[in-house]
mmCIF file of C-alpha atoms in Angstrom:
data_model
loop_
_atom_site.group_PDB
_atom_site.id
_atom_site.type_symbol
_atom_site.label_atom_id
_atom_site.label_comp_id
_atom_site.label_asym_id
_atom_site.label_seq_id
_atom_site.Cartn_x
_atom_site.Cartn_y
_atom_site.Cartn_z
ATOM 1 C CA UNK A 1 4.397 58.574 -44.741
ATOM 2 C CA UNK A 2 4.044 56.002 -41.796
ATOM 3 C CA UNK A 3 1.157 56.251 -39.397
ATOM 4 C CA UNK A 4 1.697 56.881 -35.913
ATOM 5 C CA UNK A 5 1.273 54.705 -33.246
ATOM 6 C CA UNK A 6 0.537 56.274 -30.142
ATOM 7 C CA UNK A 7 0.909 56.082 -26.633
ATOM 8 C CA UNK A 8 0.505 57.789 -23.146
ATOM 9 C CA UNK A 9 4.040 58.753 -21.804
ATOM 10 C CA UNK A 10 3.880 56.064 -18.658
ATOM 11 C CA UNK A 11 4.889 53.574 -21.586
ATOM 12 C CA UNK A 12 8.324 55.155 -22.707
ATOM 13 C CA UNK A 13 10.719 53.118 -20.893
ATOM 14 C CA UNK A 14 8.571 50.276 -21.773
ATOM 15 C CA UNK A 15 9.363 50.976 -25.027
ATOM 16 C CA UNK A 16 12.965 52.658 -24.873
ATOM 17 C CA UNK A 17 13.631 49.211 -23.415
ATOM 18 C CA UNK A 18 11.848 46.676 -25.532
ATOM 19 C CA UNK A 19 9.479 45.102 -22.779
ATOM 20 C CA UNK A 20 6.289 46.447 -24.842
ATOM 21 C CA UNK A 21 6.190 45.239 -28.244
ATOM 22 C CA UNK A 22 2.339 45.312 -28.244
ATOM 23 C CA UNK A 23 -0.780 47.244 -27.482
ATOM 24 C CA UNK A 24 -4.376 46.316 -26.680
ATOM 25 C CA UNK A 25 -6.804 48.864 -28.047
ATOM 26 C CA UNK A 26 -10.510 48.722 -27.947
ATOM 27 C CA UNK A 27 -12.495 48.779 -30.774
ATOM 28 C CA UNK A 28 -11.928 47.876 -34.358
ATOM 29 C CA UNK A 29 -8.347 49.228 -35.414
ATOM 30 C CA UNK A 30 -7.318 49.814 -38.652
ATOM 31 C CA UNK A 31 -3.901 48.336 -38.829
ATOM 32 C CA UNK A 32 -3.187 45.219 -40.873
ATOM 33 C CA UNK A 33 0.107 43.259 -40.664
ATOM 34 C CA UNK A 34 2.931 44.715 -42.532
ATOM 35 C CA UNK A 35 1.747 48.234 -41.906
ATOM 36 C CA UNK A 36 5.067 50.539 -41.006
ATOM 37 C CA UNK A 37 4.021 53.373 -38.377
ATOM 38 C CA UNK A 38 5.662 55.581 -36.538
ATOM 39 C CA UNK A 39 5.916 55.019 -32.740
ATOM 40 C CA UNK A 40 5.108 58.326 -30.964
ATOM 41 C CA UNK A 41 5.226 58.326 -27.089
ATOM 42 C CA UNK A 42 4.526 61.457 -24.602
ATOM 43 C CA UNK A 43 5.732 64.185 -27.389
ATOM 44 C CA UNK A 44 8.452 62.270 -29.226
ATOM 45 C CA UNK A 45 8.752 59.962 -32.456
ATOM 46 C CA UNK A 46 10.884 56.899 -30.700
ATOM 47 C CA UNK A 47 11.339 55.346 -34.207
ATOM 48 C CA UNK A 48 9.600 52.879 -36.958
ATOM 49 C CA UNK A 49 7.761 49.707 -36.332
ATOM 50 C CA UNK A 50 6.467 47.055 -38.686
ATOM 51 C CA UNK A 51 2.942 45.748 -37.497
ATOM 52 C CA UNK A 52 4.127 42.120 -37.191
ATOM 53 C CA UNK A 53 0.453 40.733 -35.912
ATOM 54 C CA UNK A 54 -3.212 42.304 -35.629
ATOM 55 C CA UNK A 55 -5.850 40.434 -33.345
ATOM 56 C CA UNK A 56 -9.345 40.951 -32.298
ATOM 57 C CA UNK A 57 -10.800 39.939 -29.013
ATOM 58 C CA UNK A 58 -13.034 40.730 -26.267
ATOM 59 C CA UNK A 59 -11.979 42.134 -22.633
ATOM 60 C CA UNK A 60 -13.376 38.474 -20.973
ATOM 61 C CA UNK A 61 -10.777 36.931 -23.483
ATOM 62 C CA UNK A 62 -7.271 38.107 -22.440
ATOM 63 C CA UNK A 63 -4.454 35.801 -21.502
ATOM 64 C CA UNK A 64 -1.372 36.630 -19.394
ATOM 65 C CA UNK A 65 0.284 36.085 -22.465
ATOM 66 C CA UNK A 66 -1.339 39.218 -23.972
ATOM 67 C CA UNK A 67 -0.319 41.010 -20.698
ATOM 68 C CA UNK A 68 3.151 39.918 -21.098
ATOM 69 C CA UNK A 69 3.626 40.938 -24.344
ATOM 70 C CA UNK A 70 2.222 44.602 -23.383
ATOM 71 C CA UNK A 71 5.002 44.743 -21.022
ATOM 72 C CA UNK A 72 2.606 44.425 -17.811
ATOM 73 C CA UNK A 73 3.427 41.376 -15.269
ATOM 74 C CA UNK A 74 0.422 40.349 -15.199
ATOM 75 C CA UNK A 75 -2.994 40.009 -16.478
ATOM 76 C CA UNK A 76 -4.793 41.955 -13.936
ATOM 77 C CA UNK A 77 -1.942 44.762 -14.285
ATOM 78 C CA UNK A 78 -3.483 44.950 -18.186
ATOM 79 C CA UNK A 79 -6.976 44.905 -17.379
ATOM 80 C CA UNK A 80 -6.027 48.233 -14.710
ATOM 81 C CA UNK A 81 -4.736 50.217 -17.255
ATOM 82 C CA UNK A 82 -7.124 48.991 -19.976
ATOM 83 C CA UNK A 83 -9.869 50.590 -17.769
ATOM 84 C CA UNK A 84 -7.780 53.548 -16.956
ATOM 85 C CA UNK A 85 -7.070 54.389 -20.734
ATOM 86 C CA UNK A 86 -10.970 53.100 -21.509
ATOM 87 C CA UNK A 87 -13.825 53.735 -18.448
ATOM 88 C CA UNK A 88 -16.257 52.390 -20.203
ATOM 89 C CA UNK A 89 -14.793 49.103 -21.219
ATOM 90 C CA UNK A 90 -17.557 45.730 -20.183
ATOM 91 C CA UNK A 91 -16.547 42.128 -20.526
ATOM 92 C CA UNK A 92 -17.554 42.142 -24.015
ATOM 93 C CA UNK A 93 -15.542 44.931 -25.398
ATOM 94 C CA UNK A 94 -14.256 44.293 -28.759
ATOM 95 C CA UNK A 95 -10.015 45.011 -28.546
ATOM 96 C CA UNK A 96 -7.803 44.828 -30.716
ATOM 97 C CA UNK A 97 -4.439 43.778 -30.099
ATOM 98 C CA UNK A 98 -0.999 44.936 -32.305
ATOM 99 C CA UNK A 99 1.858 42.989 -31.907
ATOM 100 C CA UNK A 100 5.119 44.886 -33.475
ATOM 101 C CA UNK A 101 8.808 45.029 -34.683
ATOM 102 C CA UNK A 102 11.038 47.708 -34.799
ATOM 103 C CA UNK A 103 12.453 48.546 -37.861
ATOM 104 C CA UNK A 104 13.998 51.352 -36.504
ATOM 105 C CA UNK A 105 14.826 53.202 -33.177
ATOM 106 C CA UNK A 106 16.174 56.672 -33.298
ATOM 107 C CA UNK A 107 19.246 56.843 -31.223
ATOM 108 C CA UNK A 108 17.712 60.102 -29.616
ATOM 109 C CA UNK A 109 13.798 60.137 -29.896
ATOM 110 C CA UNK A 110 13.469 63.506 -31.688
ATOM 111 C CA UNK A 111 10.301 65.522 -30.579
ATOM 112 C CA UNK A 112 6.748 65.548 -32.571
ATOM 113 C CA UNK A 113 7.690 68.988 -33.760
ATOM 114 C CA UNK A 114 11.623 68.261 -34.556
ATOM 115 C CA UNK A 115 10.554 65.220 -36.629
ATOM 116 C CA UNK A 116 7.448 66.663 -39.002
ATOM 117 C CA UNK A 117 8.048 70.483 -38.906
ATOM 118 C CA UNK A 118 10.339 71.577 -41.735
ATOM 119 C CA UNK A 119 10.474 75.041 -41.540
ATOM 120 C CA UNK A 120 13.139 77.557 -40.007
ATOM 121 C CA UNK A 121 10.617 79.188 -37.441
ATOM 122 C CA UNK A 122 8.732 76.993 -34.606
ATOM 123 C CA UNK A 123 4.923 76.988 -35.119
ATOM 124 C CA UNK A 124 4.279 79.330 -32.478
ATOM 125 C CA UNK A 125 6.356 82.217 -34.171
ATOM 126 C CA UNK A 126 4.544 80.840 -38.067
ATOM 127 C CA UNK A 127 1.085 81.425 -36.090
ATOM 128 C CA UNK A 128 2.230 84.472 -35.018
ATOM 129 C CA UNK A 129 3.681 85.792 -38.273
ATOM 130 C CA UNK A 130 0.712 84.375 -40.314
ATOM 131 C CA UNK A 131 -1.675 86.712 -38.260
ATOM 132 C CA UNK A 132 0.404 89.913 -38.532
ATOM 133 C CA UNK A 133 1.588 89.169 -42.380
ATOM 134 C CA UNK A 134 -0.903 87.263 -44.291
ATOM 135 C CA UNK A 135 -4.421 89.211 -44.906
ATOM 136 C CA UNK A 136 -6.231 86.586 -46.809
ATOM 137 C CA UNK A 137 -6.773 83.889 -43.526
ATOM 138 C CA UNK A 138 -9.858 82.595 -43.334
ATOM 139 C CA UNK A 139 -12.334 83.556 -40.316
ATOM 140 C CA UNK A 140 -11.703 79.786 -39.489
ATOM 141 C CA UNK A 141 -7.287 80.077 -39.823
ATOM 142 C CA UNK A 142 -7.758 83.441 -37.954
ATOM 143 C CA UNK A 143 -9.780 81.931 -34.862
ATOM 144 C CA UNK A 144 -7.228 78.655 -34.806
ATOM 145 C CA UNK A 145 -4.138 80.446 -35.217
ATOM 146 C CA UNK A 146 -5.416 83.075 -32.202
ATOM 147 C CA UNK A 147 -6.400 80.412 -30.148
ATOM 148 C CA UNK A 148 -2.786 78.655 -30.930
ATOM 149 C CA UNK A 149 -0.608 81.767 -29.679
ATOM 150 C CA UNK A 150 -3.193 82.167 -26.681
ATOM 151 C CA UNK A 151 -2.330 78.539 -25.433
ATOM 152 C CA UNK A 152 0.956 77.606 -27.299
ATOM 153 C CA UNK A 153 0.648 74.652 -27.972
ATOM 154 C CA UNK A 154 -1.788 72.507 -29.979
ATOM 155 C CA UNK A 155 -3.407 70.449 -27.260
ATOM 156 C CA UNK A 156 -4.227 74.008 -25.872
ATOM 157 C CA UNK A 157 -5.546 75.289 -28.771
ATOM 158 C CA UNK A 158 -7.686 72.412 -29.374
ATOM 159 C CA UNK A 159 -9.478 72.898 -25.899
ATOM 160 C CA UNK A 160 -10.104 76.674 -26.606
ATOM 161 C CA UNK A 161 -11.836 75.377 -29.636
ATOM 162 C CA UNK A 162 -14.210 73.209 -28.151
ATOM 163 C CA UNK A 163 -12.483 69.871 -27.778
ATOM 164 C CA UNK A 164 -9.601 67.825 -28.111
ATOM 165 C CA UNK A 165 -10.350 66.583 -31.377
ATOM 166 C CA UNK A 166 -9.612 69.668 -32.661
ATOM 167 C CA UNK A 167 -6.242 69.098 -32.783
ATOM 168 C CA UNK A 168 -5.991 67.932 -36.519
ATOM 169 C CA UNK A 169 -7.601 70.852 -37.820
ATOM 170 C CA UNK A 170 -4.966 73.024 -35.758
ATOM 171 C CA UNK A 171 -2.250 70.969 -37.427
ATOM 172 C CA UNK A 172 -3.768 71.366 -40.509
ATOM 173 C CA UNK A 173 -3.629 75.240 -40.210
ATOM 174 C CA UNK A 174 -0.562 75.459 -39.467
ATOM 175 C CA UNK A 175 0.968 73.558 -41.762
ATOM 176 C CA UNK A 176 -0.839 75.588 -44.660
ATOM 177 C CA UNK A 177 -0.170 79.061 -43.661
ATOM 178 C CA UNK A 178 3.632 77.464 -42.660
ATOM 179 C CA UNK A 179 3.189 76.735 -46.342
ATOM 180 C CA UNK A 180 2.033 80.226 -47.723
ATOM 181 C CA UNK A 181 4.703 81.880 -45.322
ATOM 182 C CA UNK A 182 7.380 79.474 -46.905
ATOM 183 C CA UNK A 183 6.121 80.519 -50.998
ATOM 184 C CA UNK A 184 6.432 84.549 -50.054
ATOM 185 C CA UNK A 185 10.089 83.932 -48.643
ATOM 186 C CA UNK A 186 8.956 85.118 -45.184
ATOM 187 C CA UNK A 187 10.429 81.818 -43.346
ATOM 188 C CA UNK A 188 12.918 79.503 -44.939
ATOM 189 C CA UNK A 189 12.319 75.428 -45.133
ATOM 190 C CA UNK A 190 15.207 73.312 -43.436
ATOM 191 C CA UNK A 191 16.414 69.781 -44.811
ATOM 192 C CA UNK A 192 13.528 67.693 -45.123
ATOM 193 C CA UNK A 193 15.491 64.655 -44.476
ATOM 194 C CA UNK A 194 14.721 63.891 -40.859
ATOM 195 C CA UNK A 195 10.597 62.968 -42.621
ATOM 196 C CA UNK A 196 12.077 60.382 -44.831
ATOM 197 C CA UNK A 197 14.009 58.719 -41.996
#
Protein backbone atom coordinates (compact mmCIF):
# COMPACT_ATOMS: atom_id res chain seq x y z
CA UNK A 1 0.00 0.00 0.00
CA UNK A 2 1.17 3.67 -0.78
CA UNK A 3 2.36 5.91 1.99
CA UNK A 4 0.63 8.94 2.80
CA UNK A 5 1.65 12.21 2.27
CA UNK A 6 0.28 14.59 4.53
CA UNK A 7 -0.79 17.93 4.92
CA UNK A 8 -2.59 20.61 7.11
CA UNK A 9 -6.05 21.43 5.51
CA UNK A 10 -4.99 25.32 4.56
CA UNK A 11 -3.25 23.42 1.54
CA UNK A 12 -6.39 21.72 -0.14
CA UNK A 13 -7.18 24.06 -2.79
CA UNK A 14 -3.56 24.29 -3.32
CA UNK A 15 -3.70 20.98 -4.16
CA UNK A 16 -7.37 20.43 -5.60
CA UNK A 17 -5.93 22.98 -8.02
CA UNK A 18 -2.43 21.94 -8.89
CA UNK A 19 -0.47 25.13 -7.61
CA UNK A 20 1.40 22.82 -4.89
CA UNK A 21 3.20 20.06 -6.38
CA UNK A 22 5.82 20.14 -3.56
CA UNK A 23 6.50 20.27 0.12
CA UNK A 24 9.40 21.45 2.27
CA UNK A 25 9.76 19.34 5.39
CA UNK A 26 12.40 19.59 7.98
CA UNK A 27 14.51 16.98 8.81
CA UNK A 28 15.68 13.92 7.00
CA UNK A 29 12.58 12.36 5.09
CA UNK A 30 12.34 9.09 4.01
CA UNK A 31 11.00 9.35 0.54
CA UNK A 32 13.13 8.50 -2.49
CA UNK A 33 12.09 9.29 -6.09
CA UNK A 34 9.66 6.95 -7.58
CA UNK A 35 7.97 6.34 -4.27
CA UNK A 36 3.88 6.29 -4.94
CA UNK A 37 2.01 7.79 -1.73
CA UNK A 38 -1.09 8.69 -1.04
CA UNK A 39 -1.92 12.44 -0.75
CA UNK A 40 -4.04 12.97 2.41
CA UNK A 41 -5.17 16.60 3.19
CA UNK A 42 -7.44 17.85 6.32
CA UNK A 43 -9.34 14.26 6.62
CA UNK A 44 -9.46 13.13 3.00
CA UNK A 45 -7.26 10.90 0.54
CA UNK A 46 -7.18 13.55 -2.62
CA UNK A 47 -5.51 10.80 -4.75
CA UNK A 48 -1.92 9.13 -5.75
CA UNK A 49 1.30 10.88 -6.37
CA UNK A 50 4.61 9.64 -7.72
CA UNK A 51 7.61 11.31 -5.78
CA UNK A 52 9.12 12.83 -8.95
CA UNK A 53 12.25 14.61 -6.94
CA UNK A 54 13.68 14.43 -3.21
CA UNK A 55 16.14 17.30 -2.04
CA UNK A 56 17.95 18.20 1.05
CA UNK A 57 18.75 21.67 2.16
CA UNK A 58 19.03 24.03 4.90
CA UNK A 59 16.38 26.91 5.88
CA UNK A 60 19.35 29.78 4.85
CA UNK A 61 19.24 27.90 1.40
CA UNK A 62 15.74 28.37 -0.11
CA UNK A 63 15.07 29.97 -3.44
CA UNK A 64 11.81 31.57 -4.64
CA UNK A 65 11.84 28.83 -6.87
CA UNK A 66 11.29 26.37 -3.98
CA UNK A 67 8.50 28.79 -2.80
CA UNK A 68 6.93 28.70 -6.10
CA UNK A 69 6.79 25.28 -6.50
CA UNK A 70 5.07 24.95 -2.86
CA UNK A 71 2.41 27.03 -4.23
CA UNK A 72 3.42 30.22 -2.00
CA UNK A 73 4.19 33.64 -4.03
CA UNK A 74 6.95 34.15 -2.54
CA UNK A 75 9.90 33.16 -0.59
CA UNK A 76 9.16 34.92 2.55
CA UNK A 77 5.41 33.53 2.27
CA UNK A 78 7.40 29.85 2.63
CA UNK A 79 9.64 30.72 5.29
CA UNK A 80 6.05 32.03 7.40
CA UNK A 81 4.51 28.92 7.21
CA UNK A 82 7.72 26.87 7.51
CA UNK A 83 7.97 28.45 11.03
CA UNK A 84 4.33 28.12 11.66
CA UNK A 85 4.29 24.27 10.86
CA UNK A 86 8.07 24.11 12.63
CA UNK A 87 8.81 26.83 15.79
CA UNK A 88 11.87 25.73 16.26
CA UNK A 89 13.32 25.88 12.81
CA UNK A 90 17.21 28.11 12.81
CA UNK A 91 19.00 29.02 9.63
CA UNK A 92 20.63 25.77 9.58
CA UNK A 93 17.74 23.45 9.66
CA UNK A 94 18.18 20.48 7.57
CA UNK A 95 14.69 20.31 5.04
CA UNK A 96 13.86 18.28 2.85
CA UNK A 97 12.06 19.13 -0.12
CA UNK A 98 9.49 16.56 -2.32
CA UNK A 99 8.69 17.54 -5.57
CA UNK A 100 5.58 15.31 -7.01
CA UNK A 101 3.25 14.03 -9.84
CA UNK A 102 -0.05 12.92 -9.70
CA UNK A 103 -0.77 9.72 -10.85
CA UNK A 104 -4.08 9.97 -9.81
CA UNK A 105 -6.79 12.41 -8.44
CA UNK A 106 -10.00 11.05 -7.15
CA UNK A 107 -12.81 12.85 -8.78
CA UNK A 108 -14.35 13.26 -5.17
CA UNK A 109 -11.58 13.09 -2.40
CA UNK A 110 -13.11 10.25 -0.34
CA UNK A 111 -12.55 10.67 3.51
CA UNK A 112 -9.56 8.90 5.63
CA UNK A 113 -12.19 6.56 6.95
CA UNK A 114 -14.22 5.95 3.47
CA UNK A 115 -10.89 5.10 1.77
CA UNK A 116 -9.06 2.47 4.42
CA UNK A 117 -12.05 1.20 6.53
CA UNK A 118 -13.61 -1.89 4.97
CA UNK A 119 -16.06 -2.92 7.20
CA UNK A 120 -20.00 -2.44 7.29
CA UNK A 121 -20.03 -0.54 10.75
CA UNK A 122 -18.02 2.94 11.29
CA UNK A 123 -15.23 2.57 13.91
CA UNK A 124 -17.05 4.24 16.50
CA UNK A 125 -19.97 1.59 16.54
CA UNK A 126 -16.74 -1.53 16.06
CA UNK A 127 -15.26 0.22 19.37
CA UNK A 128 -18.37 0.12 20.79
CA UNK A 129 -19.38 -3.43 19.89
CA UNK A 130 -15.82 -4.76 20.64
CA UNK A 131 -16.28 -3.58 24.35
CA UNK A 132 -19.78 -5.01 24.90
CA UNK A 133 -19.07 -8.39 22.70
CA UNK A 134 -15.55 -9.45 22.81
CA UNK A 135 -14.24 -10.60 26.48
CA UNK A 136 -10.72 -11.42 25.62
CA UNK A 137 -9.43 -7.39 24.97
CA UNK A 138 -6.48 -6.67 26.38
CA UNK A 139 -6.21 -4.11 29.47
CA UNK A 140 -4.36 -2.03 26.71
CA UNK A 141 -7.53 -2.57 23.66
CA UNK A 142 -9.95 -1.98 26.63
CA UNK A 143 -8.37 1.50 27.78
CA UNK A 144 -7.98 2.62 23.80
CA UNK A 145 -11.21 1.52 22.67
CA UNK A 146 -12.88 3.47 26.00
CA UNK A 147 -10.98 6.35 25.41
CA UNK A 148 -12.11 6.13 21.48
CA UNK A 149 -16.03 6.15 22.25
CA UNK A 150 -15.31 8.89 25.04
CA UNK A 151 -13.83 11.30 22.31
CA UNK A 152 -14.99 9.79 18.91
CA UNK A 153 -12.63 10.20 17.04
CA UNK A 154 -8.96 9.14 16.93
CA UNK A 155 -7.20 12.45 17.34
CA UNK A 156 -9.37 12.53 20.59
CA UNK A 157 -8.53 9.40 21.73
CA UNK A 158 -4.96 9.90 21.24
CA UNK A 159 -4.97 13.04 23.62
CA UNK A 160 -6.87 11.08 26.40
CA UNK A 161 -3.98 8.74 26.11
CA UNK A 162 -1.29 10.95 26.72
CA UNK A 163 -0.36 12.42 23.36
CA UNK A 164 -0.91 12.74 19.87
CA UNK A 165 1.32 10.14 18.86
CA UNK A 166 -0.91 7.84 20.07
CA UNK A 167 -2.84 7.83 17.25
CA UNK A 168 -1.23 4.73 15.47
CA UNK A 169 -1.71 2.53 18.26
CA UNK A 170 -5.54 3.63 18.26
CA UNK A 171 -5.61 2.71 14.58
CA UNK A 172 -3.99 -0.27 15.24
CA UNK A 173 -6.75 -1.35 17.76
CA UNK A 174 -9.23 -0.82 15.87
CA UNK A 175 -8.40 -2.34 13.00
CA UNK A 176 -7.72 -5.72 14.99
CA UNK A 177 -10.77 -6.01 17.02
CA UNK A 178 -12.62 -4.63 13.46
CA UNK A 179 -10.83 -7.81 12.47
CA UNK A 180 -11.98 -10.29 15.29
CA UNK A 181 -15.59 -8.69 15.00
CA UNK A 182 -15.42 -9.41 11.14
CA UNK A 183 -14.14 -13.57 11.82
CA UNK A 184 -17.29 -14.10 14.46
CA UNK A 185 -19.80 -12.67 11.74
CA UNK A 186 -20.74 -9.81 14.11
CA UNK A 187 -20.06 -6.98 11.29
CA UNK A 188 -19.82 -7.73 7.62
CA UNK A 189 -16.63 -6.48 5.33
CA UNK A 190 -17.69 -4.23 2.24
CA UNK A 191 -15.80 -4.32 -1.26
CA UNK A 192 -12.32 -3.80 -0.64
CA UNK A 193 -11.84 -2.19 -3.90
CA UNK A 194 -11.77 1.49 -3.04
CA UNK A 195 -7.81 0.28 -1.08
CA UNK A 196 -6.52 -0.93 -4.35
CA UNK A 197 -7.52 2.25 -6.19
Amino acid sequence: MPRPLMFSRKYLEELLNGSKLATVRAGNVKYRPGDIVLVHCGGLVLGRAKIARVERKKLIDLSEEDARKDGFSSLQELLKALRQHYPNLKRDTPLTILEFQWVERFEEPLSDGEYSWCYSEGPLEVAKLALEKLNDLSFEERAVLEAFVKAGSVRGAARKLGSLSNRALVRGVLKRVAERLASLGLIGVRDRELQSK
